[in-house]
mmCIF file with all atom_site columns, C-alpha atoms in Angstrom:
data_model
loop_
_atom_site.group_PDB
_atom_site.id
_atom_site.type_symbol
_atom_site.label_atom_id
_atom_site.label_alt_id
_atom_site.label_comp_id
_atom_site.label_asym_id
_atom_site.label_entity_id
_atom_site.label_seq_id
_atom_site.pdbx_PDB_ins_code
_atom_site.Cartn_x
_atom_site.Cartn_y
_atom_site.Cartn_z
_atom_site.occupancy
_atom_site.B_iso_or_equiv
_atom_site.pdbx_formal_charge
_atom_site.auth_seq_id
_atom_site.auth_comp_id
_atom_site.auth_asym_id
_atom_site.auth_atom_id
_atom_site.pdbx_PDB_model_num
ATOM 1   C CA . UNK C 1 1   ? 24.187  -44.072 -29.954 1.00 0.00 ? 1   UNK C CA 1
ATOM 2   C CA . UNK C 1 2   ? 26.396  -46.741 -28.379 1.00 0.00 ? 2   UNK C CA 1
ATOM 3   C CA . UNK C 1 3   ? 28.272  -47.192 -31.668 1.00 0.00 ? 3   UNK C CA 1
ATOM 4   C CA . UNK C 1 4   ? 29.563  -43.612 -31.402 1.00 0.00 ? 4   UNK C CA 1
ATOM 5   C CA . UNK C 1 5   ? 31.300  -44.335 -28.102 1.00 0.00 ? 5   UNK C CA 1
ATOM 6   C CA . UNK C 1 6   ? 31.938  -48.115 -28.191 1.00 0.00 ? 6   UNK C CA 1
ATOM 7   C CA . UNK C 1 7   ? 33.841  -49.825 -31.012 1.00 0.00 ? 7   UNK C CA 1
ATOM 8   C CA . UNK C 1 8   ? 33.225  -53.418 -29.926 1.00 0.00 ? 8   UNK C CA 1
ATOM 9   C CA . UNK C 1 9   ? 30.309  -55.747 -30.648 1.00 0.00 ? 9   UNK C CA 1
ATOM 10  C CA . UNK C 1 10  ? 26.954  -54.516 -29.343 1.00 0.00 ? 10  UNK C CA 1
ATOM 11  C CA . UNK C 1 11  ? 25.623  -57.284 -27.200 1.00 0.00 ? 11  UNK C CA 1
ATOM 12  C CA . UNK C 1 12  ? 22.712  -57.142 -24.805 1.00 0.00 ? 12  UNK C CA 1
ATOM 13  C CA . UNK C 1 13  ? 25.043  -56.909 -21.786 1.00 0.00 ? 13  UNK C CA 1
ATOM 14  C CA . UNK C 1 14  ? 27.009  -54.061 -23.449 1.00 0.00 ? 14  UNK C CA 1
ATOM 15  C CA . UNK C 1 15  ? 23.788  -52.131 -24.132 1.00 0.00 ? 15  UNK C CA 1
ATOM 16  C CA . UNK C 1 16  ? 22.695  -52.688 -20.526 1.00 0.00 ? 16  UNK C CA 1
ATOM 17  C CA . UNK C 1 17  ? 26.003  -51.235 -19.295 1.00 0.00 ? 17  UNK C CA 1
ATOM 18  C CA . UNK C 1 18  ? 25.680  -48.109 -21.421 1.00 0.00 ? 18  UNK C CA 1
ATOM 19  C CA . UNK C 1 19  ? 21.932  -47.565 -20.989 1.00 0.00 ? 19  UNK C CA 1
ATOM 20  C CA . UNK C 1 20  ? 22.066  -45.865 -17.550 1.00 0.00 ? 20  UNK C CA 1
ATOM 21  C CA . UNK C 1 21  ? 25.065  -43.781 -18.608 1.00 0.00 ? 21  UNK C CA 1
ATOM 22  C CA . UNK C 1 22  ? 23.270  -42.539 -21.731 1.00 0.00 ? 22  UNK C CA 1
ATOM 23  C CA . UNK C 1 23  ? 20.065  -41.826 -19.772 1.00 0.00 ? 23  UNK C CA 1
ATOM 24  C CA . UNK C 1 24  ? 22.036  -39.862 -17.179 1.00 0.00 ? 24  UNK C CA 1
ATOM 25  C CA . UNK C 1 25  ? 23.808  -37.934 -19.931 1.00 0.00 ? 25  UNK C CA 1
ATOM 26  C CA . UNK C 1 26  ? 20.503  -37.027 -21.603 1.00 0.00 ? 26  UNK C CA 1
ATOM 27  C CA . UNK C 1 27  ? 19.007  -35.925 -18.290 1.00 0.00 ? 27  UNK C CA 1
ATOM 28  C CA . UNK C 1 28  ? 22.030  -33.744 -17.536 1.00 0.00 ? 28  UNK C CA 1
ATOM 29  C CA . UNK C 1 29  ? 21.914  -32.222 -21.014 1.00 0.00 ? 29  UNK C CA 1
ATOM 30  C CA . UNK C 1 30  ? 18.206  -31.435 -20.760 1.00 0.00 ? 30  UNK C CA 1
ATOM 31  C CA . UNK C 1 31  ? 18.605  -30.033 -17.227 1.00 0.00 ? 31  UNK C CA 1
ATOM 32  C CA . UNK C 1 32  ? 21.479  -27.805 -18.333 1.00 0.00 ? 32  UNK C CA 1
ATOM 33  C CA . UNK C 1 33  ? 19.498  -26.497 -21.311 1.00 0.00 ? 33  UNK C CA 1
ATOM 34  C CA . UNK C 1 34  ? 16.437  -25.767 -19.182 1.00 0.00 ? 34  UNK C CA 1
ATOM 35  C CA . UNK C 1 35  ? 18.598  -24.025 -16.567 1.00 0.00 ? 35  UNK C CA 1
ATOM 36  C CA . UNK C 1 36  ? 20.292  -21.926 -19.258 1.00 0.00 ? 36  UNK C CA 1
ATOM 37  C CA . UNK C 1 37  ? 16.923  -20.838 -20.658 1.00 0.00 ? 37  UNK C CA 1
ATOM 38  C CA . UNK C 1 38  ? 15.525  -20.069 -17.201 1.00 0.00 ? 38  UNK C CA 1
ATOM 39  C CA . UNK C 1 39  ? 18.634  -18.148 -16.192 1.00 0.00 ? 39  UNK C CA 1
ATOM 40  C CA . UNK C 1 40  ? 18.561  -16.144 -19.388 1.00 0.00 ? 40  UNK C CA 1
ATOM 41  C CA . UNK C 1 41  ? 14.876  -15.353 -18.911 1.00 0.00 ? 41  UNK C CA 1
ATOM 42  C CA . UNK C 1 42  ? 15.345  -14.394 -15.249 1.00 0.00 ? 42  UNK C CA 1
ATOM 43  C CA . UNK C 1 43  ? 18.390  -12.227 -15.946 1.00 0.00 ? 43  UNK C CA 1
ATOM 44  C CA . UNK C 1 44  ? 16.581  -10.407 -18.721 1.00 0.00 ? 44  UNK C CA 1
ATOM 45  C CA . UNK C 1 45  ? 13.484  -9.705  -16.627 1.00 0.00 ? 45  UNK C CA 1
ATOM 46  C CA . UNK C 1 46  ? 15.536  -8.661  -13.590 1.00 0.00 ? 46  UNK C CA 1
ATOM 47  C CA . UNK C 1 47  ? 17.680  -6.289  -15.650 1.00 0.00 ? 47  UNK C CA 1
ATOM 48  C CA . UNK C 1 48  ? 14.600  -4.787  -17.285 1.00 0.00 ? 48  UNK C CA 1
ATOM 49  C CA . UNK C 1 49  ? 12.889  -4.348  -13.929 1.00 0.00 ? 49  UNK C CA 1
ATOM 50  C CA . UNK C 1 50  ? 15.963  -2.720  -12.414 1.00 0.00 ? 50  UNK C CA 1
ATOM 51  C CA . UNK C 1 51  ? 16.203  -0.267  -15.282 1.00 0.00 ? 51  UNK C CA 1
ATOM 52  C CA . UNK C 1 52  ? 12.502  0.551   -15.065 1.00 0.00 ? 52  UNK C CA 1
ATOM 53  C CA . UNK C 1 53  ? 12.685  1.134   -11.300 1.00 0.00 ? 53  UNK C CA 1
ATOM 54  C CA . UNK C 1 54  ? 15.690  3.427   -11.555 1.00 0.00 ? 54  UNK C CA 1
ATOM 55  C CA . UNK C 1 55  ? 14.050  5.431   -14.343 1.00 0.00 ? 55  UNK C CA 1
ATOM 56  C CA . UNK C 1 56  ? 10.859  5.682   -12.313 1.00 0.00 ? 56  UNK C CA 1
ATOM 57  C CA . UNK C 1 57  ? 12.768  6.831   -9.230  1.00 0.00 ? 57  UNK C CA 1
ATOM 58  C CA . UNK C 1 58  ? 14.701  9.496   -11.088 1.00 0.00 ? 58  UNK C CA 1
ATOM 59  C CA . UNK C 1 59  ? 11.646  10.834  -12.933 1.00 0.00 ? 59  UNK C CA 1
ATOM 60  C CA . UNK C 1 60  ? 8.913   10.686  -10.286 1.00 0.00 ? 60  UNK C CA 1
ATOM 61  C CA . UNK C 1 61  ? 10.609  11.055  -6.912  1.00 0.00 ? 61  UNK C CA 1
ATOM 62  C CA . UNK C 1 62  ? 12.159  14.348  -5.925  1.00 0.00 ? 62  UNK C CA 1
ATOM 63  C CA . UNK C 1 63  ? 15.308  13.991  -3.879  1.00 0.00 ? 63  UNK C CA 1
ATOM 64  C CA . UNK C 1 64  ? 13.903  15.465  -0.654  1.00 0.00 ? 64  UNK C CA 1
ATOM 65  C CA . UNK C 1 65  ? 15.166  12.865  1.821   1.00 0.00 ? 65  UNK C CA 1
ATOM 66  C CA . UNK C 1 66  ? 11.730  11.434  2.647   1.00 0.00 ? 66  UNK C CA 1
ATOM 67  C CA . UNK C 1 67  ? 11.711  7.650   2.820   1.00 0.00 ? 67  UNK C CA 1
ATOM 68  C CA . UNK C 1 68  ? 8.508   5.771   3.589   1.00 0.00 ? 68  UNK C CA 1
ATOM 69  C CA . UNK C 1 69  ? 9.474   2.772   5.697   1.00 0.00 ? 69  UNK C CA 1
ATOM 70  C CA . UNK C 1 70  ? 7.697   -0.593  5.829   1.00 0.00 ? 70  UNK C CA 1
ATOM 71  C CA . UNK C 1 71  ? 6.829   0.149   9.464   1.00 0.00 ? 71  UNK C CA 1
ATOM 72  C CA . UNK C 1 72  ? 5.021   3.348   8.405   1.00 0.00 ? 72  UNK C CA 1
ATOM 73  C CA . UNK C 1 73  ? 3.055   1.460   5.772   1.00 0.00 ? 73  UNK C CA 1
ATOM 74  C CA . UNK C 1 74  ? 2.211   -1.158  8.389   1.00 0.00 ? 74  UNK C CA 1
ATOM 75  C CA . UNK C 1 75  ? 0.949   1.641   10.666  1.00 0.00 ? 75  UNK C CA 1
ATOM 76  C CA . UNK C 1 76  ? -1.280  2.852   7.830   1.00 0.00 ? 76  UNK C CA 1
ATOM 77  C CA . UNK C 1 77  ? -2.670  -0.640  7.313   1.00 0.00 ? 77  UNK C CA 1
ATOM 78  C CA . UNK C 1 78  ? -3.335  -1.157  11.027  1.00 0.00 ? 78  UNK C CA 1
ATOM 79  C CA . UNK C 1 79  ? -5.035  2.259   11.193  1.00 0.00 ? 79  UNK C CA 1
ATOM 80  C CA . UNK C 1 80  ? -7.264  1.387   8.227   1.00 0.00 ? 80  UNK C CA 1
ATOM 81  C CA . UNK C 1 81  ? -8.279  -1.901  9.840   1.00 0.00 ? 81  UNK C CA 1
ATOM 82  C CA . UNK C 1 82  ? -8.919  -0.218  13.204  1.00 0.00 ? 82  UNK C CA 1
ATOM 83  C CA . UNK C 1 83  ? -11.070 2.473   11.592  1.00 0.00 ? 83  UNK C CA 1
ATOM 84  C CA . UNK C 1 84  ? -12.947 0.428   9.001   1.00 0.00 ? 84  UNK C CA 1
ATOM 85  C CA . UNK C 1 85  ? -16.161 0.498   11.058  1.00 0.00 ? 85  UNK C CA 1
ATOM 86  C CA . UNK C 1 86  ? -16.149 4.309   11.218  1.00 0.00 ? 86  UNK C CA 1
ATOM 87  C CA . UNK C 1 87  ? -15.045 5.382   7.734   1.00 0.00 ? 87  UNK C CA 1
ATOM 88  C CA . UNK C 1 88  ? -14.684 3.886   4.275   1.00 0.00 ? 88  UNK C CA 1
ATOM 89  C CA . UNK C 1 89  ? -10.981 2.925   4.005   1.00 0.00 ? 89  UNK C CA 1
ATOM 90  C CA . UNK C 1 90  ? -10.860 4.315   0.455   1.00 0.00 ? 90  UNK C CA 1
ATOM 91  C CA . UNK C 1 91  ? -11.212 7.811   1.974   1.00 0.00 ? 91  UNK C CA 1
ATOM 92  C CA . UNK C 1 92  ? -7.982  7.431   3.941   1.00 0.00 ? 92  UNK C CA 1
ATOM 93  C CA . UNK C 1 93  ? -4.673  8.620   2.495   1.00 0.00 ? 93  UNK C CA 1
ATOM 94  C CA . UNK C 1 94  ? -1.175  8.914   3.849   1.00 0.00 ? 94  UNK C CA 1
ATOM 95  C CA . UNK C 1 95  ? 1.495   11.558  3.506   1.00 0.00 ? 95  UNK C CA 1
ATOM 96  C CA . UNK C 1 96  ? 5.035   11.055  4.586   1.00 0.00 ? 96  UNK C CA 1
ATOM 97  C CA . UNK C 1 97  ? 7.103   14.015  5.732   1.00 0.00 ? 97  UNK C CA 1
ATOM 98  C CA . UNK C 1 98  ? 10.583  14.246  7.180   1.00 0.00 ? 98  UNK C CA 1
ATOM 99  C CA . UNK C 1 99  ? 9.308   14.417  10.751  1.00 0.00 ? 99  UNK C CA 1
ATOM 100 C CA . UNK C 1 100 ? 6.176   12.231  10.750  1.00 0.00 ? 100 UNK C CA 1
ATOM 101 C CA . UNK C 1 101 ? 3.918   9.930   8.750   1.00 0.00 ? 101 UNK C CA 1
ATOM 102 C CA . UNK C 1 102 ? 0.396   11.351  8.568   1.00 0.00 ? 102 UNK C CA 1
ATOM 103 C CA . UNK C 1 103 ? -3.000  9.884   7.740   1.00 0.00 ? 103 UNK C CA 1
ATOM 104 C CA . UNK C 1 104 ? -5.583  12.168  6.152   1.00 0.00 ? 104 UNK C CA 1
ATOM 105 C CA . UNK C 1 105 ? -9.255  11.955  5.293   1.00 0.00 ? 105 UNK C CA 1
ATOM 106 C CA . UNK C 1 106 ? -10.041 12.613  1.609   1.00 0.00 ? 106 UNK C CA 1
ATOM 107 C CA . UNK C 1 107 ? -6.375  13.504  0.955   1.00 0.00 ? 107 UNK C CA 1
ATOM 108 C CA . UNK C 1 108 ? -6.977  16.878  2.625   1.00 0.00 ? 108 UNK C CA 1
ATOM 109 C CA . UNK C 1 109 ? -4.181  18.336  4.803   1.00 0.00 ? 109 UNK C CA 1
ATOM 110 C CA . UNK C 1 110 ? -6.761  20.038  7.009   1.00 0.00 ? 110 UNK C CA 1
ATOM 111 C CA . UNK C 1 111 ? -8.393  16.686  7.801   1.00 0.00 ? 111 UNK C CA 1
ATOM 112 C CA . UNK C 1 112 ? -5.448  14.901  9.379   1.00 0.00 ? 112 UNK C CA 1
ATOM 113 C CA . UNK C 1 113 ? -6.455  12.394  12.034  1.00 0.00 ? 113 UNK C CA 1
ATOM 114 C CA . UNK C 1 114 ? -3.292  10.459  12.833  1.00 0.00 ? 114 UNK C CA 1
ATOM 115 C CA . UNK C 1 115 ? 0.471   10.920  12.890  1.00 0.00 ? 115 UNK C CA 1
ATOM 116 C CA . UNK C 1 116 ? 3.173   8.307   13.391  1.00 0.00 ? 116 UNK C CA 1
ATOM 117 C CA . UNK C 1 117 ? 6.582   9.403   14.663  1.00 0.00 ? 117 UNK C CA 1
ATOM 118 C CA . UNK C 1 118 ? 9.570   7.070   14.457  1.00 0.00 ? 118 UNK C CA 1
ATOM 119 C CA . UNK C 1 119 ? 12.293  8.029   16.913  1.00 0.00 ? 119 UNK C CA 1
ATOM 120 C CA . UNK C 1 120 ? 15.570  6.242   17.480  1.00 0.00 ? 120 UNK C CA 1
ATOM 121 C CA . UNK C 1 121 ? 14.449  4.775   20.808  1.00 0.00 ? 121 UNK C CA 1
ATOM 122 C CA . UNK C 1 122 ? 10.634  4.786   20.608  1.00 0.00 ? 122 UNK C CA 1
ATOM 123 C CA . UNK C 1 123 ? 7.607   5.091   18.375  1.00 0.00 ? 123 UNK C CA 1
ATOM 124 C CA . UNK C 1 124 ? 4.910   7.660   19.055  1.00 0.00 ? 124 UNK C CA 1
ATOM 125 C CA . UNK C 1 125 ? 1.438   8.119   17.628  1.00 0.00 ? 125 UNK C CA 1
ATOM 126 C CA . UNK C 1 126 ? -0.598  11.286  17.728  1.00 0.00 ? 126 UNK C CA 1
ATOM 127 C CA . UNK C 1 127 ? -4.348  11.029  17.359  1.00 0.00 ? 127 UNK C CA 1
ATOM 128 C CA . UNK C 1 128 ? -5.985  14.357  16.644  1.00 0.00 ? 128 UNK C CA 1
ATOM 129 C CA . UNK C 1 129 ? -7.877  15.793  19.620  1.00 0.00 ? 129 UNK C CA 1
ATOM 130 C CA . UNK C 1 130 ? -6.784  12.820  21.786  1.00 0.00 ? 130 UNK C CA 1
ATOM 131 C CA . UNK C 1 131 ? -3.073  13.312  22.376  1.00 0.00 ? 131 UNK C CA 1
ATOM 132 C CA . UNK C 1 132 ? 0.245   11.579  21.856  1.00 0.00 ? 132 UNK C CA 1
ATOM 133 C CA . UNK C 1 133 ? 0.913   7.994   22.920  1.00 0.00 ? 133 UNK C CA 1
ATOM 134 C CA . UNK C 1 134 ? 4.014   5.817   23.008  1.00 0.00 ? 134 UNK C CA 1
ATOM 135 C CA . UNK C 1 135 ? 3.641   2.395   21.348  1.00 0.00 ? 135 UNK C CA 1
ATOM 136 C CA . UNK C 1 136 ? 5.878   -0.665  21.234  1.00 0.00 ? 136 UNK C CA 1
ATOM 137 C CA . UNK C 1 137 ? 4.772   -1.991  17.836  1.00 0.00 ? 137 UNK C CA 1
ATOM 138 C CA . UNK C 1 138 ? 2.497   -0.728  15.096  1.00 0.00 ? 138 UNK C CA 1
ATOM 139 C CA . UNK C 1 139 ? -0.072  -3.367  16.087  1.00 0.00 ? 139 UNK C CA 1
ATOM 140 C CA . UNK C 1 140 ? -0.603  -1.345  19.284  1.00 0.00 ? 140 UNK C CA 1
ATOM 141 C CA . UNK C 1 141 ? -2.368  1.293   17.170  1.00 0.00 ? 141 UNK C CA 1
ATOM 142 C CA . UNK C 1 142 ? -5.460  -0.929  17.277  1.00 0.00 ? 142 UNK C CA 1
ATOM 143 C CA . UNK C 1 143 ? -5.594  -0.429  21.073  1.00 0.00 ? 143 UNK C CA 1
ATOM 144 C CA . UNK C 1 144 ? -6.588  3.208   20.488  1.00 0.00 ? 144 UNK C CA 1
ATOM 145 C CA . UNK C 1 145 ? -9.707  2.419   18.483  1.00 0.00 ? 145 UNK C CA 1
ATOM 146 C CA . UNK C 1 146 ? -11.974 4.662   20.590  1.00 0.00 ? 146 UNK C CA 1
ATOM 147 C CA . UNK C 1 147 ? -9.660  7.661   20.161  1.00 0.00 ? 147 UNK C CA 1
ATOM 148 C CA . UNK C 1 148 ? -9.408  6.948   16.429  1.00 0.00 ? 148 UNK C CA 1
ATOM 149 C CA . UNK C 1 149 ? -13.193 6.796   16.166  1.00 0.00 ? 149 UNK C CA 1
ATOM 150 C CA . UNK C 1 150 ? -13.570 10.152  17.919  1.00 0.00 ? 150 UNK C CA 1
ATOM 151 C CA . UNK C 1 151 ? -10.946 11.827  15.709  1.00 0.00 ? 151 UNK C CA 1
ATOM 152 C CA . UNK C 1 152 ? -12.626 10.520  12.553  1.00 0.00 ? 152 UNK C CA 1
ATOM 153 C CA . UNK C 1 153 ? -16.090 11.583  13.712  1.00 0.00 ? 153 UNK C CA 1
ATOM 154 C CA . UNK C 1 154 ? -14.811 15.116  14.475  1.00 0.00 ? 154 UNK C CA 1
ATOM 155 C CA . UNK C 1 155 ? -13.120 15.562  11.094  1.00 0.00 ? 155 UNK C CA 1
ATOM 156 C CA . UNK C 1 156 ? -15.135 13.660  8.489   1.00 0.00 ? 156 UNK C CA 1
#
């Protein structure tokens, strides 16, 4: 390898001078090749995923202006945890509408037990047969466990 870059006599001291340079060159070459392969693999999978998501959105989601927010999904999760002692969580479903995020028993519109309203300045929850309450965060839903229990018992 040294003979390709050095025309002089190859002595031990010459080899020692070139050894770290050659090692560094090999390491850089290998690192660059690995990075190229990883980048190519990541770009391919990201492009494929993006295409799949856009196809899925255009085929399965009607353009009705309803957007389920992470905060609404968090409210659903907190509700499920708060009600797990009263009902099997697999019986709970959510439906998002333009005006509220609702939680239903057995995916039945007549068996709604909870609604979450996101306003510009405040968040409200409505528990069936118990009333409407203002909350600061979705975690506050757990504070209404007794009301949730009563609503579930009345509409199982």
